[in-house]
mmCIF file of C-alpha atoms in Angstrom:
data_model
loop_
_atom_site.group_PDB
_atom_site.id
_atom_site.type_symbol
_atom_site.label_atom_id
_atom_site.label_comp_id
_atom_site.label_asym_id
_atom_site.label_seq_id
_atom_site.Cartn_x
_atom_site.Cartn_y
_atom_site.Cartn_z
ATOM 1 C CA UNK A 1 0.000 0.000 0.000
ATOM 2 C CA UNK A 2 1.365 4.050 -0.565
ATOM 3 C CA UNK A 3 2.045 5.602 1.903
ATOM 4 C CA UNK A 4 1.028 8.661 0.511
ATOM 5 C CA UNK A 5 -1.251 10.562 3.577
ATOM 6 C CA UNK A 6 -4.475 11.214 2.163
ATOM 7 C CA UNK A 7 -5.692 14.993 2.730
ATOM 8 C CA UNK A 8 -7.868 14.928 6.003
ATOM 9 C CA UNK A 9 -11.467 16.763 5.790
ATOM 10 C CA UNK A 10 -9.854 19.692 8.103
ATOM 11 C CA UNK A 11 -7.580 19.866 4.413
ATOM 12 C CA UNK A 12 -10.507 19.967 2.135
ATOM 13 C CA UNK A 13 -12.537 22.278 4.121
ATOM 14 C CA UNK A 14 -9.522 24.470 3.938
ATOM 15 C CA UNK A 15 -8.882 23.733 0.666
ATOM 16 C CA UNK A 16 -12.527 24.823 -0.368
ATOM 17 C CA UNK A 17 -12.713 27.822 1.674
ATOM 18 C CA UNK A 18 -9.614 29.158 -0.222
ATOM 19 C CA UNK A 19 -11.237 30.074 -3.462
ATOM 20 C CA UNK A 20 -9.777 32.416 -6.147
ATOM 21 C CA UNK A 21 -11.615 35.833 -5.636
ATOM 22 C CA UNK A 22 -13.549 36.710 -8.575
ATOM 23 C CA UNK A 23 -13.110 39.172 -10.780
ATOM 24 C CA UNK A 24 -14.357 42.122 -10.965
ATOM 25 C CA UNK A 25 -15.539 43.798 -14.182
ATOM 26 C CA UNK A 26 -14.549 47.542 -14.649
ATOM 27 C CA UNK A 27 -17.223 50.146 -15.180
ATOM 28 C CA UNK A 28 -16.952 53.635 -16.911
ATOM 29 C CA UNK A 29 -17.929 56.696 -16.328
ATOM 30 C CA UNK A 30 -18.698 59.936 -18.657
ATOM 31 C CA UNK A 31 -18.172 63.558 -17.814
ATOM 32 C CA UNK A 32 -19.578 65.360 -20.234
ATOM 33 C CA UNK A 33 -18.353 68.965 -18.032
ATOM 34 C CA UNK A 34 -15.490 69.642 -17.019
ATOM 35 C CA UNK A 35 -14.592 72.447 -14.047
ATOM 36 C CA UNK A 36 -12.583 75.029 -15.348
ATOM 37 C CA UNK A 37 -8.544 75.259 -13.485
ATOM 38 C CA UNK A 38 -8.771 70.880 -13.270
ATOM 39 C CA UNK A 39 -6.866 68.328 -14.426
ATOM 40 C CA UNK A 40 -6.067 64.473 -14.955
ATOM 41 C CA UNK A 41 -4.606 64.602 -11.082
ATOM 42 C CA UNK A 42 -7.344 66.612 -9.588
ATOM 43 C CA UNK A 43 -9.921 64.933 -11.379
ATOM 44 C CA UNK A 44 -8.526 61.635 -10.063
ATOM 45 C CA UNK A 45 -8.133 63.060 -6.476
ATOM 46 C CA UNK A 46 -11.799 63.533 -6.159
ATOM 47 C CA UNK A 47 -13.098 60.464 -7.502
ATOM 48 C CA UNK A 48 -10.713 58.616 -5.904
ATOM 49 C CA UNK A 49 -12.290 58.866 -2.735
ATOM 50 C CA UNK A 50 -15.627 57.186 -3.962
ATOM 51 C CA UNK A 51 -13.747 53.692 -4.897
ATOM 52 C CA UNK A 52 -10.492 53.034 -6.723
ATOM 53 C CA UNK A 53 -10.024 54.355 -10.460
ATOM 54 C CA UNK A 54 -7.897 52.809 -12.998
ATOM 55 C CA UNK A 55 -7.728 54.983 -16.040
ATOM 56 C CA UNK A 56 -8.452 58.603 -16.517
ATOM 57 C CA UNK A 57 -8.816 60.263 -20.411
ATOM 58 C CA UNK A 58 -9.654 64.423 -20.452
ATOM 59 C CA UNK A 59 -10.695 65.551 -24.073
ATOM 60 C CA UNK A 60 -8.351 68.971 -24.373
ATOM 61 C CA UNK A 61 -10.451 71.513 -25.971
ATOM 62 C CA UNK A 62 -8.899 72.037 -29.495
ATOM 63 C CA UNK A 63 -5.918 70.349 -28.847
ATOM 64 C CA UNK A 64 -6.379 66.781 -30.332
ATOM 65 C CA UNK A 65 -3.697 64.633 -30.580
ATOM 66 C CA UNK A 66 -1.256 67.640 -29.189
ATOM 67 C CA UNK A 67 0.680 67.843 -26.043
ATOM 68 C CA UNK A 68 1.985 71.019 -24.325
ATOM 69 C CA UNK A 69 4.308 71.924 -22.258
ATOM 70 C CA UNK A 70 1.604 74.079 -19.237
ATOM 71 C CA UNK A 71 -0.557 71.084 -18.695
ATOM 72 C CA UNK A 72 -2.756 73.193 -15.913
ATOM 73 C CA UNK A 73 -3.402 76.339 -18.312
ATOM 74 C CA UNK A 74 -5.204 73.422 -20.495
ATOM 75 C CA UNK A 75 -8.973 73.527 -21.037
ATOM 76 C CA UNK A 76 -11.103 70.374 -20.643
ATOM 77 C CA UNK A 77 -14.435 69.563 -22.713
ATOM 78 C CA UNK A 78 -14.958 66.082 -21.214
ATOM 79 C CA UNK A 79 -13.571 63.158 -19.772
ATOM 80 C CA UNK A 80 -13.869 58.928 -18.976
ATOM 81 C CA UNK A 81 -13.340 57.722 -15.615
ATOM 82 C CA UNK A 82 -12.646 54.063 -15.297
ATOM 83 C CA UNK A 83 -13.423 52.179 -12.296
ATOM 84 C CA UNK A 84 -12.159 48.886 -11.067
ATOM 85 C CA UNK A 85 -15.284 48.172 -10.090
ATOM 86 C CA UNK A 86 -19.052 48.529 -12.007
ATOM 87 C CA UNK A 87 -21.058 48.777 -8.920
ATOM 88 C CA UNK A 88 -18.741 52.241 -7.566
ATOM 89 C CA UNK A 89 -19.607 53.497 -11.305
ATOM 90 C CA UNK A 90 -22.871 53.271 -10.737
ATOM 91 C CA UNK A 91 -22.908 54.630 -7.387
ATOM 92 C CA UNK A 92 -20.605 57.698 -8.501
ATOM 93 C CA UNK A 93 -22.908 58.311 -11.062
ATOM 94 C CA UNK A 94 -26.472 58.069 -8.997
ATOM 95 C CA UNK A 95 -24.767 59.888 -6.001
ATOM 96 C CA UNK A 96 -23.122 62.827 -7.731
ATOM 97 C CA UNK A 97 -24.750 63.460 -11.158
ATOM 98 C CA UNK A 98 -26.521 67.145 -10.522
ATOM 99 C CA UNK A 99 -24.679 67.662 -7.609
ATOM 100 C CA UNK A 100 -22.219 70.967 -6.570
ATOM 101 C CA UNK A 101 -18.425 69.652 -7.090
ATOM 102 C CA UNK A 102 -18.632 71.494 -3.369
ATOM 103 C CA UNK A 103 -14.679 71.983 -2.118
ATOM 104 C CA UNK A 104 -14.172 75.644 -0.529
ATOM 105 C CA UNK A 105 -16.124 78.322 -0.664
ATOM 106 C CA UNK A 106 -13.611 80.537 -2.403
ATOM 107 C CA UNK A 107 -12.936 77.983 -5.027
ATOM 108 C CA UNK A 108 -14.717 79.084 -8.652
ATOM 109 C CA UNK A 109 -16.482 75.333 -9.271
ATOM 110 C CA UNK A 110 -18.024 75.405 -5.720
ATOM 111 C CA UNK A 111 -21.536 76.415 -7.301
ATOM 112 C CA UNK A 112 -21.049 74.146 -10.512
ATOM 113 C CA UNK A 113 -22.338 70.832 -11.135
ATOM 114 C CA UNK A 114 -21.069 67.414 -12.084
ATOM 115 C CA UNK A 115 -23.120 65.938 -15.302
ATOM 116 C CA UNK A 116 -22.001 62.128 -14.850
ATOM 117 C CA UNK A 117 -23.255 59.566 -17.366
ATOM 118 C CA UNK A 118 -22.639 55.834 -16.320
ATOM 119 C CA UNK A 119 -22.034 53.974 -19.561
ATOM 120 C CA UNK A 120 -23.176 49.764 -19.907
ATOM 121 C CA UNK A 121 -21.485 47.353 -21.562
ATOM 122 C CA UNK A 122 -18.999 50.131 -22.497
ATOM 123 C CA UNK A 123 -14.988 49.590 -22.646
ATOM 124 C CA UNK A 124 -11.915 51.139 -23.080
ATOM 125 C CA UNK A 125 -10.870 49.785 -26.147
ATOM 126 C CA UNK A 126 -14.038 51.390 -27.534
ATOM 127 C CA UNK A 127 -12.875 55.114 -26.362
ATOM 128 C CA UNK A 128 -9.295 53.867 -27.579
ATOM 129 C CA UNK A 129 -10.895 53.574 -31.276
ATOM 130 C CA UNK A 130 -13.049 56.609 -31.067
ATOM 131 C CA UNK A 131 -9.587 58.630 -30.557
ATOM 132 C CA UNK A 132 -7.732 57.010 -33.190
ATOM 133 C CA UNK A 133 -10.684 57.616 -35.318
ATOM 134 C CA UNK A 134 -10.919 61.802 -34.375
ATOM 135 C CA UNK A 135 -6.921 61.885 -35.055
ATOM 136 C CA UNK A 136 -7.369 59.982 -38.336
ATOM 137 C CA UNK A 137 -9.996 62.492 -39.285
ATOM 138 C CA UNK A 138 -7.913 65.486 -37.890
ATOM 139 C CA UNK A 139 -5.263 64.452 -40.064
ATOM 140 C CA UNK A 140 -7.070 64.392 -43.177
ATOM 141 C CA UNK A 141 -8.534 67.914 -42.473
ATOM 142 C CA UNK A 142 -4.989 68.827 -42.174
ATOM 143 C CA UNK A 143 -4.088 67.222 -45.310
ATOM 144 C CA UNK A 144 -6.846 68.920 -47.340
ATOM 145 C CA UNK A 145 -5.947 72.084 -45.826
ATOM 146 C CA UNK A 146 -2.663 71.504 -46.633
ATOM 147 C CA UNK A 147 -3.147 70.905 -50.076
ATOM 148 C CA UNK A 148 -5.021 73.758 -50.663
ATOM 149 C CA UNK A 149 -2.617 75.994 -49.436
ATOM 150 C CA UNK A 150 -0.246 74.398 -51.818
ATOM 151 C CA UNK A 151 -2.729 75.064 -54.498
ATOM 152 C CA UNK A 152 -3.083 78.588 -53.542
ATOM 153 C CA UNK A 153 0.929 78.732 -53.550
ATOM 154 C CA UNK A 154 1.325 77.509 -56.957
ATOM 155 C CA UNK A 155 -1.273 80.097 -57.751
ATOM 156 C CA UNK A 156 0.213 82.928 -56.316
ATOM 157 C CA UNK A 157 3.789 82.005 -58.217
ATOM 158 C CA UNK A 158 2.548 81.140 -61.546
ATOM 159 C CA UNK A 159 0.644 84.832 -61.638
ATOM 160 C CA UNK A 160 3.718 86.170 -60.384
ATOM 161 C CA UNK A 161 6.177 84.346 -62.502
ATOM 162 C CA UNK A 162 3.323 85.777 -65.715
ATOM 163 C CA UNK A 163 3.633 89.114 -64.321
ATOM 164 C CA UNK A 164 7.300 89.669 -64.285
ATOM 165 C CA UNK A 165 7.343 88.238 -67.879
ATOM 166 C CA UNK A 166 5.218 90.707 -68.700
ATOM 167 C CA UNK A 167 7.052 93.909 -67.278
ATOM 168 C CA UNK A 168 10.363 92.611 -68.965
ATOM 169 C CA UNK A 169 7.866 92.059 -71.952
ATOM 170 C CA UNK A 170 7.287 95.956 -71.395
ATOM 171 C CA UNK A 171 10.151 96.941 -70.910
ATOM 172 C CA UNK A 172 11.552 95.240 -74.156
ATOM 173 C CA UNK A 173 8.906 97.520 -75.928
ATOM 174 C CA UNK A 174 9.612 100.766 -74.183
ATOM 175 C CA UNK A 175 13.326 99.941 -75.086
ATOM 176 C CA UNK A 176 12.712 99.150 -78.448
ATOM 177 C CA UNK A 177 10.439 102.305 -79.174
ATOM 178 C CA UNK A 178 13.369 104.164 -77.502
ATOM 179 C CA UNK A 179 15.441 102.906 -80.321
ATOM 180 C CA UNK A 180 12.784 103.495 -83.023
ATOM 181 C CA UNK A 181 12.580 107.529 -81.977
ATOM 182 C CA UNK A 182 16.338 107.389 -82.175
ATOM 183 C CA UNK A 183 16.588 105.747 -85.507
ATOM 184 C CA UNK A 184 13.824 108.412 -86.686
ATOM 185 C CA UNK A 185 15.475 111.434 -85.303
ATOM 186 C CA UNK A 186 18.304 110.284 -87.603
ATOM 187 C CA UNK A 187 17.025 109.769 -90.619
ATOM 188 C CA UNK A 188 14.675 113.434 -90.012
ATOM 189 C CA UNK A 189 11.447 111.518 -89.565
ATOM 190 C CA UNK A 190 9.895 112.606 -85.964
ATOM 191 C CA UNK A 191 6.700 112.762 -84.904
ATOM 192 C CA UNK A 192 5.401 115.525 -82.743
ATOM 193 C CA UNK A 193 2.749 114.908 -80.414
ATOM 194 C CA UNK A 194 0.719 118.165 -79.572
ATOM 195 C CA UNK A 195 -0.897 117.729 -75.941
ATOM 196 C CA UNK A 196 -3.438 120.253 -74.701
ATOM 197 C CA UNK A 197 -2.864 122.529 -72.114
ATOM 198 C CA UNK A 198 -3.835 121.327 -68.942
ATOM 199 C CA UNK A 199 -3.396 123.916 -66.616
ATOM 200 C CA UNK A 200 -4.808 127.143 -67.757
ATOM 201 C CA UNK A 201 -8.261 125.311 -68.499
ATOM 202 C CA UNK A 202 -9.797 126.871 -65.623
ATOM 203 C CA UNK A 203 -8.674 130.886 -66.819
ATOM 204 C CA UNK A 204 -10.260 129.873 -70.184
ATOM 205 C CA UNK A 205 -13.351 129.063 -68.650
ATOM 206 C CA UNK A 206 -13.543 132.622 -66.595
ATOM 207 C CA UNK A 207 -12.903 134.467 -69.609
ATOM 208 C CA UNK A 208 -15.310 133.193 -71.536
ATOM 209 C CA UNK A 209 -17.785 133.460 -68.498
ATOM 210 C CA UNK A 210 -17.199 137.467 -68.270
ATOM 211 C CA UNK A 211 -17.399 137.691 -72.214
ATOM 212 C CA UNK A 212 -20.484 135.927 -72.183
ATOM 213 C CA UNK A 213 -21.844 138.136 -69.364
ATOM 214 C CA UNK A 214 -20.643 141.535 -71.142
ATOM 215 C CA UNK A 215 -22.512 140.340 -74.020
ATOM 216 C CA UNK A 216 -25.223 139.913 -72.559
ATOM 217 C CA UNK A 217 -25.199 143.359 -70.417
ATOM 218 C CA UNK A 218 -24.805 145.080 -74.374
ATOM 219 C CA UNK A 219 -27.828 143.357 -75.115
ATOM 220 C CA UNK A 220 -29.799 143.836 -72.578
ATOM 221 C CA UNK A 221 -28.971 148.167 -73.001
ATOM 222 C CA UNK A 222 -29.559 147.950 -76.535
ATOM 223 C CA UNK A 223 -33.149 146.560 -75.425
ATOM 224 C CA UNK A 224 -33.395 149.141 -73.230
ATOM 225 C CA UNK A 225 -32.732 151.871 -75.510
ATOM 226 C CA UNK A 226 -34.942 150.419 -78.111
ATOM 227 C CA UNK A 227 -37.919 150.339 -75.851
ATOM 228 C CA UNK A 228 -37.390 154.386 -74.810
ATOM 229 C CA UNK A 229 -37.214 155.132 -78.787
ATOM 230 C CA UNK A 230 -40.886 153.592 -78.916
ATOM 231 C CA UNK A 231 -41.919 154.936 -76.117
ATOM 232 C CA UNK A 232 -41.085 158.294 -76.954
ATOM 233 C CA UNK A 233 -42.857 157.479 -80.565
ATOM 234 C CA UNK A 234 -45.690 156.662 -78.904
ATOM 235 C CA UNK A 235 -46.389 159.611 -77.011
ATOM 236 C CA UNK A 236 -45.618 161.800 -79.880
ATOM 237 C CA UNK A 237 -48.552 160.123 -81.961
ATOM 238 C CA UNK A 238 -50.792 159.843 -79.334
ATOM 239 C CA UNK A 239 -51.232 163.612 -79.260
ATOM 240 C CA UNK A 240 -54.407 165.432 -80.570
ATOM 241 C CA UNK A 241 -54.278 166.956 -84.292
ATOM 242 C CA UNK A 242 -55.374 170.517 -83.530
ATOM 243 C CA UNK A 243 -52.656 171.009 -81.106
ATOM 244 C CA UNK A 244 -50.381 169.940 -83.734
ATOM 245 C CA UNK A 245 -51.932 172.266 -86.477
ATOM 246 C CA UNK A 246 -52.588 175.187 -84.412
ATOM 247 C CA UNK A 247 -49.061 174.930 -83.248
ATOM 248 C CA UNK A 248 -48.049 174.942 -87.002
ATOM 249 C CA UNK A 249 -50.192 178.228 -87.609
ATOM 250 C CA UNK A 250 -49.571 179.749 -84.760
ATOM 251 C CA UNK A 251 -46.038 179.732 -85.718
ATOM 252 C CA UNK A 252 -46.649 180.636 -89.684
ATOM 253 C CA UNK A 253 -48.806 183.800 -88.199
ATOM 254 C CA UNK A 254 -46.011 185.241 -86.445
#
């Protein structure tokens, strides 16, 4: 027979009572605000104390995919909190959802609210491929952007490139008319170009405006004296006959 000591029940109760403890499935939670002047670390400070956090992930707010050097002057959007354990999710986010973020009285967030969402049968890898799928996207914004200002480059130096060939094409002319008024001047062939006179328009236009007004002043006294002559006429006929015979007998009498 073995000698081989079989385990006594005292060993299997033992044996039984040490079981592996189970595992416990992670839960995540969704922060769809975050307080202005906090971070990863103070983020993880507070929830810390409401059961024991694994992973932390703060959206930056128009900083995708970037890192800088002031971490704490940083703006948040939102952020995942990931908890070791489902049940402290849930109780983080039926506990504090609508509730101050509290802290001292002088500190800015006292009077703001947490908006916690507890996400089901939701993982990290899933959060993992929504940021690879932002950057992916980010990067082929910055591509097309990129190309268009290429574009716009190219642009820019072909109209350039046509521009300059046009002022030497200008200047070939100028250069060559140059030579043409030389080669005229030589053999006596020059052409004179009368241009009017530019400067003494406005005198012109005064003189003829006082000419035109003396004219009109001659006029006007010629009317004048025209008018008197008929006048005068007029009263002459517009005397009675006898007065004008007896006048001319009076006068033969004498």
């Amino acid at each position: 027979m073995d000698n081989t000591a079989m385990p006594s029940v005292e060993d299997n109760g033992s044996f039984l009572a040490e079981k592996p403890p189970k595992k416990r499935k992670p839960g995540i939670v969704y922060l769809s605000t975050i307080p202005p002047n906090m971070n990863v670390s103070s983020i993880r400070e507070y929830f810390n104390k409401f059961g024991k956090i694994d992973r932390v992930f703060l959206q930056a707010a128009g900083q995708e995919g970037k890192k800088k050097k002031n971490k704490k002057s940083l703006h948040f959007t939102e952020g995942w909190i990931e908890y070791k354990s489902k049940r402290k999710a849930k109780q983080v986010h039926l506990f504090l959802n609508n509730q101050p973020v509290g802290g001292k009285k002088r500190n800015p967030n006292y009077d703001m609210l947490w908006n916690i969402k507890y996400l089901p049968r939701f993982k990290w890898a899933y959060l993992k491929q929504r940021l690879e799928y932002e950057r992916e996207v980010h990067r082929q914004r910055m591509n097309i952007e990129i190309s268009q200002v290429r574009r716009e480059t190219d642009h820019f130096i072909k109209a350039s490139e046509i521009s300059k060939k046009k002022k030497k094409r200008g200047e070939k002319k100028g250069e060559n008319k140059e030579v043409e008024n030389q080669n005229r001047a030589k053999s006596g062939k020059i052409f004179i170009f009368k241009q009017k006179q530019t400067e003494n328009i406005v005198e012109k236009k005064m003189d003829i405006k006082t000419k035109n007004e003396m004219y009109r002043n001659r006029i006007a006294e010629k009317k004048k004296k025209k008018r008197e002559m008929k006048r005068k006429k007029a009263e002459i006929t517009s005397k009675p006959e006898e007065d004008f015979l007896s006048s001319v007998f009076v006068g033969s009498a004498k």
